[in-house]
XYZ file of C-alpha atoms in Angstrom:
679
model
C 121.604 90.363 85.483
C 124.581 87.413 84.843
C 124.013 84.396 86.897
C 125.270 80.807 86.205
C 122.604 78.721 85.739
C 122.030 75.996 89.638
C 123.825 72.658 89.104
C 124.017 69.691 90.192
C 126.977 68.210 91.439
C 127.522 65.414 88.713
C 126.170 68.348 86.184
C 129.105 69.868 87.249
C 131.631 67.037 85.591
C 130.015 66.165 82.318
C 126.987 67.047 81.259
C 127.534 71.358 81.948
C 131.359 71.259 81.092
C 131.957 73.842 83.717
C 136.329 73.664 85.837
C 138.628 75.617 86.770
C 142.315 75.539 85.211
C 143.419 76.577 88.543
C 142.327 76.501 92.191
C 145.240 77.227 95.597
C 142.490 74.654 97.915
C 140.364 72.789 95.981
C 139.509 71.788 99.420
C 137.956 75.057 100.884
C 135.493 75.056 98.024
C 133.516 72.138 99.025
C 132.801 69.842 96.008
C 132.927 72.141 93.525
C 134.097 75.769 92.267
C 134.038 77.889 89.076
C 135.411 81.396 88.620
C 133.208 83.047 86.624
C 134.801 86.357 84.864
C 133.492 89.986 83.843
C 136.123 91.970 80.966
C 136.763 94.693 83.340
C 139.691 96.367 80.149
C 141.140 94.809 77.272
C 142.434 91.458 78.045
C 141.599 92.196 81.473
C 138.115 90.052 82.872
C 137.397 90.383 86.516
C 137.117 87.060 87.943
C 134.729 86.352 90.637
C 133.888 82.907 92.744
C 131.556 81.153 93.105
C 131.706 77.292 94.844
C 128.802 73.995 94.649
C 128.244 72.337 97.431
C 125.740 69.841 96.727
C 122.733 71.783 94.226
C 123.664 75.020 95.480
C 125.218 77.760 94.348
C 126.882 80.747 96.691
C 128.687 83.608 95.678
C 131.644 84.029 98.137
C 130.482 88.002 99.069
C 133.625 90.520 99.398
C 136.033 88.635 98.089
C 137.980 90.205 95.114
C 140.683 87.501 93.357
C 142.201 90.291 90.900
C 141.989 89.467 87.121
C 142.216 86.575 85.065
C 145.423 87.332 82.957
C 147.240 88.428 86.504
C 145.799 85.410 88.354
C 146.046 82.614 85.929
C 142.630 81.692 85.712
C 141.421 80.419 82.604
C 137.656 79.119 83.209
C 134.851 77.651 81.730
C 131.199 77.517 82.305
C 127.309 78.049 81.230
C 126.370 81.235 82.006
C 122.651 82.793 81.538
C 121.231 86.173 81.158
C 117.460 86.590 83.856
C 114.932 89.329 84.656
C 115.328 88.810 88.380
C 111.881 90.328 89.577
C 111.034 92.025 92.149
C 108.837 91.320 95.126
C 108.431 93.454 96.935
C 105.254 94.071 99.743
C 104.520 94.326 103.587
C 106.091 91.315 105.267
C 103.327 91.541 107.760
C 100.334 91.691 105.512
C 101.780 88.515 102.689
C 101.795 85.845 105.924
C 102.600 83.653 103.549
C 106.297 84.926 103.293
C 106.319 86.081 106.199
C 106.214 83.635 109.489
C 106.168 85.500 113.128
C 104.317 84.094 116.130
C 102.007 86.479 118.479
C 99.814 89.162 118.078
C 101.804 92.356 114.729
C 101.559 94.988 117.171
C 101.659 99.236 116.259
C 105.190 98.715 117.158
C 105.757 96.250 114.367
C 104.541 98.856 111.875
C 106.706 99.216 109.144
C 103.975 100.021 106.041
C 100.414 101.615 106.317
C 99.581 98.276 105.202
C 100.651 96.437 107.910
C 97.361 97.309 109.575
C 95.098 94.730 108.320
C 96.850 91.708 109.494
C 96.380 93.384 112.799
C 93.465 94.359 112.016
C 92.416 90.955 110.921
C 93.791 89.077 113.566
C 92.033 90.728 116.588
C 88.958 91.941 114.605
C 88.476 89.857 111.984
C 84.730 88.443 111.527
C 83.569 92.169 112.895
C 82.207 94.553 110.872
C 84.760 96.981 108.715
C 82.894 98.906 105.349
C 79.253 98.786 105.343
C 79.169 100.704 100.961
C 75.407 100.631 100.771
C 74.898 103.179 97.786
C 76.513 101.592 94.900
C 75.728 97.903 93.308
C 76.294 95.955 93.982
C 75.543 96.613 97.998
C 78.533 95.733 99.957
C 79.739 94.617 103.717
C 82.824 92.734 104.070
C 84.475 90.869 108.014
C 88.108 92.757 108.135
C 88.856 89.373 107.032
C 87.441 89.548 104.217
C 88.542 93.127 103.475
C 92.121 92.205 104.213
C 91.760 88.539 102.157
C 90.216 91.237 99.107
C 93.401 93.607 99.518
C 95.769 90.931 99.235
C 94.093 89.504 95.235
C 93.684 92.695 94.733
C 97.867 93.549 95.207
C 98.412 89.897 93.610
C 96.398 90.841 90.397
C 98.307 94.012 90.445
C 101.230 91.738 90.012
C 100.398 89.796 87.481
C 99.764 92.301 84.814
C 103.252 93.221 85.311
C 102.990 96.008 87.621
C 106.561 96.391 89.394
C 107.532 97.898 93.035
C 107.674 101.817 92.813
C 106.200 102.864 89.737
C 103.208 104.825 89.995
C 99.345 103.606 89.737
C 96.883 106.831 89.285
C 93.924 106.047 91.131
C 91.017 108.725 90.259
C 87.983 107.594 92.023
C 85.401 108.425 94.940
C 84.437 107.584 97.935
C 84.051 103.974 97.909
C 85.409 100.624 99.878
C 86.919 100.182 96.049
C 88.908 103.123 96.494
C 90.187 101.546 100.062
C 91.137 97.766 98.024
C 92.842 99.278 95.179
C 95.044 101.669 97.106
C 95.728 99.581 99.953
C 96.119 97.124 96.728
C 98.809 99.281 95.067
C 100.874 100.240 98.496
C 100.902 96.468 99.604
C 103.300 95.219 96.305
C 105.085 98.490 96.788
C 103.751 100.435 94.290
C 102.983 104.539 95.132
C 99.322 105.592 94.101
C 98.879 109.088 92.553
C 95.257 110.344 93.916
C 92.437 112.152 92.430
C 88.616 112.670 92.235
C 86.798 112.321 89.354
C 85.571 115.232 89.261
C 88.201 116.897 87.945
C 89.117 118.426 85.024
C 90.604 116.645 82.282
C 93.193 118.447 82.084
C 93.946 118.956 85.578
C 93.758 115.000 85.413
C 96.244 114.310 82.544
C 98.794 117.232 83.564
C 98.618 115.468 87.441
C 99.057 111.910 85.060
C 101.602 112.645 83.551
C 104.061 114.773 85.961
C 103.218 111.741 88.072
C 105.199 109.615 85.286
C 101.863 106.618 86.407
C 102.497 104.132 84.137
C 98.677 103.020 84.995
C 94.874 103.953 85.416
C 92.937 102.618 87.608
C 89.078 105.199 87.317
C 85.698 105.530 89.398
C 84.023 103.737 86.659
C 82.378 103.485 82.607
C 81.431 107.605 82.886
C 84.781 109.340 84.157
C 86.834 106.553 81.255
C 84.801 108.320 78.749
C 85.427 111.303 79.621
C 88.951 111.376 79.785
C 89.340 107.698 77.466
C 89.613 110.318 73.864
C 92.371 112.394 75.618
C 94.251 109.729 77.020
C 95.147 107.741 74.298
C 96.859 110.711 72.507
C 98.093 112.217 75.432
C 99.511 109.513 78.288
C 98.519 106.401 76.600
C 98.779 103.778 79.895
C 99.522 101.078 80.319
C 96.797 99.830 81.549
C 93.377 100.970 82.701
C 91.222 99.222 85.642
C 87.384 100.421 86.033
C 86.879 99.738 89.697
C 82.754 99.795 89.162
C 80.380 98.984 85.709
C 81.174 97.107 83.275
C 83.272 97.023 80.059
C 80.285 97.635 77.654
C 79.311 101.061 79.249
C 82.848 101.621 77.360
C 81.492 104.090 74.657
C 84.010 105.925 73.613
C 86.330 102.772 72.077
C 89.896 104.854 71.539
C 92.437 103.414 73.324
C 92.741 99.991 71.561
C 95.734 97.972 72.505
C 95.420 99.035 75.472
C 93.766 95.972 78.294
C 91.056 97.094 79.978
C 90.156 95.551 83.599
C 86.990 95.650 85.715
C 87.806 95.311 89.927
C 86.555 92.020 90.424
C 88.967 90.103 87.289
C 92.195 91.898 89.116
C 90.316 90.050 91.874
C 90.394 86.652 90.219
C 93.729 87.258 88.665
C 95.354 87.655 92.577
C 92.928 84.995 93.070
C 94.001 82.350 91.241
C 97.676 83.595 91.357
C 97.213 83.465 95.221
C 96.194 79.941 95.248
C 98.620 78.687 92.581
C 101.635 79.443 93.859
C 100.013 77.875 97.713
C 98.768 74.932 95.871
C 102.674 74.040 93.693
C 104.272 74.176 97.529
C 106.337 76.731 96.892
C 105.185 78.626 99.697
C 106.514 75.766 102.655
C 109.250 75.073 100.779
C 110.659 78.623 101.164
C 114.178 78.944 103.217
C 113.244 79.753 106.677
C 115.480 82.610 106.633
C 113.670 83.914 103.904
C 110.462 83.980 105.814
C 111.905 85.636 109.318
C 114.757 88.420 107.706
C 113.060 91.425 107.562
C 116.416 92.857 104.709
C 116.502 92.947 101.986
C 116.955 88.994 100.548
C 118.654 87.711 97.074
C 118.138 84.485 96.944
C 120.472 83.551 93.932
C 119.412 79.686 93.374
C 117.049 78.034 95.960
C 116.544 73.874 95.239
C 116.140 73.293 91.862
C 112.282 72.142 92.464
C 111.308 75.830 93.498
C 110.815 77.097 89.991
C 108.938 79.664 91.254
C 111.322 81.390 94.033
C 114.428 81.600 92.392
C 113.076 84.404 89.987
C 113.075 86.162 92.992
C 114.316 89.467 94.659
C 112.211 90.066 97.184
C 112.271 93.413 99.239
C 110.188 94.558 102.039
C 108.714 98.299 102.219
C 111.655 100.916 103.984
C 108.705 102.963 106.325
C 110.861 106.177 104.297
C 109.287 104.787 101.201
C 106.260 107.103 99.074
C 103.123 105.209 99.694
C 100.510 107.871 97.527
C 101.654 111.396 95.481
C 98.576 114.261 96.842
C 97.858 117.026 94.231
C 97.608 119.924 95.930
C 94.659 121.877 94.491
C 97.333 124.040 92.670
C 95.211 128.130 93.207
C 98.211 129.849 92.648
C 99.977 127.398 89.722
C 99.934 123.940 88.595
C 99.182 121.676 91.200
C 102.311 120.208 93.766
C 102.214 116.426 94.231
C 103.104 116.052 98.015
C 104.886 113.002 98.389
C 103.129 111.395 102.137
C 105.531 108.484 103.404
C 104.501 105.091 105.419
C 106.189 106.731 107.848
C 103.992 110.021 107.732
C 100.978 108.567 107.163
C 101.628 105.546 110.734
C 102.473 108.602 112.954
C 99.014 110.125 111.847
C 97.343 106.526 112.337
C 99.226 106.015 115.749
C 97.860 109.105 117.712
C 95.256 110.250 116.218
C 93.604 108.033 118.984
C 94.569 111.060 121.398
C 91.879 113.012 119.610
C 88.900 110.552 118.568
C 89.325 107.474 121.445
C 87.595 104.710 119.244
C 86.832 101.850 120.424
C 85.960 98.434 118.818
C 83.092 98.282 116.878
C 82.896 102.396 117.301
C 80.898 103.688 113.848
C 81.692 106.468 111.749
C 80.119 108.137 107.984
C 82.144 109.124 105.589
C 81.180 111.369 103.150
C 84.690 113.284 101.848
C 86.299 112.347 99.520
C 89.664 109.813 100.050
C 92.008 111.344 98.277
C 91.691 114.364 100.933
C 94.794 113.481 103.563
C 92.095 114.702 105.885
C 89.396 111.308 105.140
C 92.458 109.115 103.970
C 94.722 109.382 107.723
C 91.339 109.160 109.102
C 90.302 105.846 107.539
C 93.133 104.237 107.804
C 93.057 105.576 111.849
C 89.767 103.570 111.834
C 90.580 100.179 109.949
C 93.901 100.094 112.773
C 91.221 100.755 116.021
C 88.754 97.653 114.785
C 86.123 100.046 114.221
C 83.310 100.227 111.009
C 82.862 102.925 108.526
C 80.595 103.090 106.444
C 80.620 105.235 103.478
C 77.132 107.302 101.867
C 76.918 110.418 99.583
C 75.989 114.216 99.528
C 72.884 112.590 98.506
C 72.291 110.707 100.870
C 74.158 111.596 104.144
C 70.975 113.231 105.761
C 68.921 109.894 105.285
C 72.461 108.603 106.248
C 72.964 110.522 109.909
C 69.300 109.075 110.938
C 69.524 105.181 109.538
C 73.165 104.097 110.535
C 73.974 107.199 114.274
C 77.339 107.833 113.742
C 79.267 107.748 116.753
C 82.010 109.805 115.115
C 81.359 111.970 112.238
C 84.934 112.830 110.916
C 83.752 116.250 108.435
C 84.870 119.935 107.031
C 83.115 122.786 108.421
C 80.661 123.046 105.612
C 79.143 119.843 106.667
C 78.823 121.328 110.212
C 77.573 124.475 108.832
C 74.655 122.886 106.714
C 74.267 121.077 110.017
C 73.285 124.324 111.480
C 71.923 125.705 109.580
C 69.296 123.158 108.231
C 67.934 123.616 112.857
C 67.915 127.713 111.938
C 65.880 127.271 109.718
C 63.571 124.217 111.312
C 63.144 126.575 113.968
C 62.863 128.910 112.319
C 59.952 128.156 110.071
C 57.837 126.670 113.585
C 55.038 128.532 115.374
C 56.060 131.712 116.442
C 55.652 130.690 120.245
C 57.893 128.014 119.616
C 60.292 130.179 117.218
C 60.191 132.471 120.367
C 61.089 129.453 123.143
C 63.841 127.823 120.689
C 65.920 131.263 119.625
C 65.408 131.735 123.914
C 66.767 128.660 124.759
C 70.139 129.391 122.168
C 70.002 132.570 123.818
C 70.230 131.769 127.181
C 72.082 128.302 127.476
C 75.154 130.533 124.705
C 75.689 132.251 128.024
C 75.170 129.775 130.520
C 78.392 127.891 128.514
C 80.426 130.723 128.266
C 80.155 131.389 132.056
C 81.002 127.789 132.522
C 83.956 127.646 130.363
C 85.093 130.560 132.453
C 84.308 129.024 135.902
C 86.821 126.112 133.887
C 89.375 127.834 133.113
C 88.661 127.253 128.745
C 88.109 131.214 127.996
C 91.059 131.857 125.289
C 93.656 134.954 126.145
C 95.942 136.241 124.288
C 96.856 138.342 127.508
C 100.143 137.139 128.505
C 99.584 138.690 131.772
C 98.633 136.199 134.893
C 95.348 137.414 136.778
C 96.098 138.445 140.556
C 95.048 135.555 142.830
C 92.066 137.741 143.810
C 90.742 139.105 140.937
C 90.031 135.473 139.588
C 88.602 134.760 142.723
C 86.315 137.394 141.557
C 85.923 136.006 138.317
C 85.190 132.347 139.515
C 82.832 133.536 141.511
C 80.853 135.644 139.229
C 80.770 133.407 136.704
C 79.589 130.074 139.070
C 77.181 131.892 140.554
C 75.536 133.237 136.778
C 76.026 129.923 135.318
C 73.609 129.251 139.273
C 71.281 131.125 138.103
C 71.031 130.032 134.053
C 71.222 126.284 134.556
C 68.009 125.702 135.201
C 66.217 127.167 132.170
C 69.332 125.533 130.082
C 68.283 121.981 131.595
C 64.492 122.928 130.879
C 65.727 123.045 127.183
C 68.174 120.724 127.024
C 65.266 118.655 127.908
C 62.056 120.002 125.817
C 64.648 120.884 122.829
C 67.495 119.871 122.707
C 67.049 115.799 123.030
C 64.640 116.672 119.806
C 68.139 118.576 117.648
C 70.759 116.361 119.268
C 68.004 112.336 117.744
C 67.630 113.983 114.573
C 71.391 114.947 113.705
C 72.292 111.814 114.925
C 75.583 112.055 115.720
C 76.189 109.699 119.276
C 79.805 110.591 120.562
C 81.471 113.815 119.021
C 82.094 115.886 115.639
C 85.580 116.083 114.076
C 85.735 119.021 112.239
C 88.688 119.319 110.311
C 90.309 120.673 107.193
C 88.996 124.354 107.322
C 88.101 127.323 109.516
C 85.154 126.695 112.193
C 82.770 129.132 112.590
C 82.776 131.057 115.937
C 79.873 130.565 115.780
C 78.925 127.335 114.996
C 81.305 125.920 117.523
C 79.723 128.042 119.740
C 76.370 126.418 118.785
C 76.529 123.064 119.279
C 78.033 122.977 122.879
C 74.800 124.659 123.812
C 73.233 122.903 122.674
C 74.729 119.691 123.898
C 76.297 118.477 120.993
C 80.225 117.829 120.999
C 81.891 118.930 118.174
C 85.592 119.126 118.313
C 88.256 120.916 116.015
C 91.018 119.628 114.501
C 94.571 121.345 111.901
C 96.219 120.077 109.316
C 97.487 120.521 106.022
C 98.544 118.086 102.789
C 102.236 118.286 103.516
C 101.355 117.645 107.211
C 99.720 114.081 106.201
C 97.708 116.225 107.338
C 97.060 116.476 110.932
C 98.531 118.540 113.514
C 96.860 119.785 116.406
C 93.255 118.905 117.050
C 90.915 119.457 120.199
C 90.416 116.370 122.643
C 87.684 115.311 124.844
C 89.287 116.119 128.141
C 90.163 119.968 127.168
C 87.396 121.089 124.137
C 89.219 125.022 123.651
C 86.386 126.733 122.131
C 88.235 129.447 119.685
C 91.262 127.423 118.870
C 92.269 123.855 117.482
C 93.277 121.827 119.853
C 96.832 121.217 121.449
C 99.624 119.734 118.950
C 99.443 116.025 118.700
C 102.400 113.856 120.060
C 105.496 114.529 118.764
C 104.535 117.897 116.664
C 106.293 120.975 118.108
C 105.150 124.599 117.166
C 106.619 128.339 117.218
C 105.377 131.811 115.254
C 107.628 133.359 114.066
C 107.410 136.769 112.106
C 106.631 137.370 109.141
C 109.679 139.272 108.196
C 112.427 138.394 110.203
C 111.959 135.143 110.751
C 112.683 135.253 114.306
C 110.515 133.204 117.331
C 107.824 134.990 119.046
C 106.986 135.000 122.466
C 103.291 132.742 123.932
C 100.195 135.298 122.972
C 101.739 137.405 119.560
C 100.648 137.071 116.334
C 102.680 135.652 113.744
C 103.426 132.759 110.789
C 103.156 129.188 112.078
C 105.681 126.980 111.493
C 105.910 123.019 112.320
C 107.834 119.928 112.994
C 107.217 116.340 112.973
C 107.528 113.149 111.698
C 104.129 113.326 109.683
C 105.577 116.355 107.489
C 105.872 115.246 103.628
C 108.885 114.134 102.447
C 108.919 116.937 99.624
C 107.365 118.449 95.888
C 107.798 116.139 93.180
C 110.058 116.936 90.755
C 110.194 119.835 92.385
C 113.124 121.057 95.171
C 113.018 124.375 94.650
C 109.315 124.484 96.269
C 110.845 121.828 98.633
C 112.989 123.737 99.616
C 110.513 127.126 100.332
C 108.000 125.568 102.130
C 110.433 122.867 104.744
C 114.053 124.366 105.622
C 117.235 122.436 106.375
C 116.284 121.750 109.786
C 112.429 120.428 108.809
C 110.334 123.840 109.737
C 107.655 123.405 108.041
C 106.152 126.973 106.591
C 102.117 126.314 106.420
C 101.433 129.914 105.290
C 98.757 130.351 108.040
C 98.452 133.584 111.082
C 98.524 132.550 114.280
C 99.187 132.555 118.320
C 99.680 130.051 120.609
C 97.562 130.543 124.186
C 99.980 131.117 126.788
C 99.732 129.680 130.025
C 97.874 130.912 133.418
C 98.239 129.187 136.359
C 95.014 130.461 137.529
C 91.570 132.600 136.559
C 89.596 131.868 133.101
C 92.407 130.617 130.788
C 94.152 128.131 133.352
C 93.489 125.595 130.902
C 94.076 127.110 127.766
C 98.143 127.308 127.752
C 99.683 126.003 124.741
C 96.557 124.839 122.601
C 96.481 127.081 119.497
C 94.614 129.433 117.853
C 94.435 130.433 114.092
C 93.282 133.779 112.402
C 93.527 133.408 108.604
C 96.445 133.060 105.876
C 98.977 135.641 105.784
C 98.303 135.951 101.341
C 94.957 137.096 102.146
C 95.915 139.712 104.318
C 94.647 143.411 103.636
C 97.022 146.676 103.644
C 95.369 149.717 103.803
C 96.710 152.511 102.809
C 97.219 153.826 106.117
C 99.492 150.516 106.535
C 96.240 148.882 108.734
C 96.453 145.265 108.377
C 92.675 143.469 108.072
C 92.251 140.097 108.244
C 89.014 139.128 105.721
C 88.290 136.012 107.950
C 86.728 137.687 111.028
C 85.105 139.987 108.741
C 83.128 137.179 106.936
C 82.380 135.290 110.259
C 80.897 137.829 111.447
C 78.512 138.469 108.069
C 78.301 134.879 108.345
C 76.064 134.241 111.710
C 73.145 136.569 110.030
C 70.641 133.914 108.283
C 69.946 136.221 105.523
C 73.893 135.860 104.587
C 74.775 131.832 102.726
C 78.468 132.962 101.106
C 80.555 135.769 101.786
C 84.474 137.315 101.323
C 85.718 140.025 101.596
C 88.415 141.716 98.913
C 90.924 144.761 99.036
C 93.320 146.377 97.900
């Protein structure tokens, strides 16, 4: 970009020899004026007028003065070409740049990193993260975590990362993953996430397709595994090791490519921030720049403001891409899902309806953080002042006992594993204990079914409303049977279930998502008094679309749509909307739906129609509304029945859903995994 050198009043007339040959009104232009010309055509120069006032120069916006030959201007002015650095970050996070009074609320959030200023102000000295299984073990408060994110973000700037550039983040669950993720977002970069266990070929394909410029990896082991391939086929600008030291690198094929460890990035950022504040530039920054939420271009500031005259400062827009999440690619190469800050903020602001987390509530985290489900949950946790404890598959059982989380957010497999472990422990006990425990469980299952009937949460697809007389009879029958079974259920609660609850260690609720929760597992946990919620979503929707709530936990469903989310069921062939209770393809619309697939407009068009409806590819139905009877509280909940592409069509034309058969078989303790196939 070409700009005029900032001139003082004295240097304007003598030292710089810049002068104006012709002006119509010298008084109008202040202390001095100059017309800077740019070649437009042969012998024609487009004139832009600058005026000088004291030591500052301003371009007169939206005014042009024609061409120099025609207007008769003859201008001489010293110019130079400078690189203007774009500094983009969350204005609410980087407090040095934005000075606002009062605590930041969720209404002020425009980007995901905005949550950290709010949380640091509200919950500053509360523990935010506990990471006991990495070296060194770490515990950080909200203030400490916010500062670590700021330092990492500034460290990225120091080593040359620019806004909108894409950085690959190939790492597993830890607090440093969170810092790297938020540090990248905070300075306007886009992170491209994947786990360390993916194949080298898959990681390379994701890196190249996303046009990433640099790489952050979990540890030296991953670096050693991918270094040779990446050095010849990707050539990252630099590499960051989140864990471990550079001395552990055994492959030296990336000559000339800088490699940083985590501490070096933090130290670079910390030193840069300290130098900035010590210089006083932050205090001298004009008030309009501090308070503006618009893009600001300070051509020239005071001559001693050496930092800010070289920066273009931009805030992150809520519509900017925050991350690229690549799908599993079971039907081809992985597709890069573009999720914006707006997509993710919708999850942060509305997840509370499902999990009413309170400050200092504890969550146990084991899922891969690059999964959209775990990621959105983590952001929600930190926006509400809760504590997150990182665990691993190996340490999960011990940590569940030691930390006693209020909530366990996980996938169906984890709850299936807990179920199998309880069943195995009962089966290996004495004959009397085993008989007693299984009898108690059967009675409790029957009791809970009667309870669902009289409470109105018994799920049904029927659109026919029960008569008042029939509904009263059903309610009385369920009440009577429940009253008979209740004493046995209460005895079982005291003798058996309390011990199981203590062993599991979940204090408030488990939340299952990311897959189909088997009905027998769902009913079992209800019977033993462990609250289990179930949700539904997909990567393309950031991910949560619907979930059961503590106030209306309808078993067999995935609950009601979360706020601002629309569902409709359409016919697979015609695409026409179907009435409640009819099974078809699930389509959804809401602010959490992705921006699209990266560099794949055809796939985007196939997934999201012009009206914003996302085709999930899932089969399901919406429960009809009833004013009375056993299903009176089920209206509007979403029920899923498998994937459309998994449907088996028999030679007779009959459709078979394998999910129902698989769930029926999984009830047996003799079957661990099963898949139903057919042609």
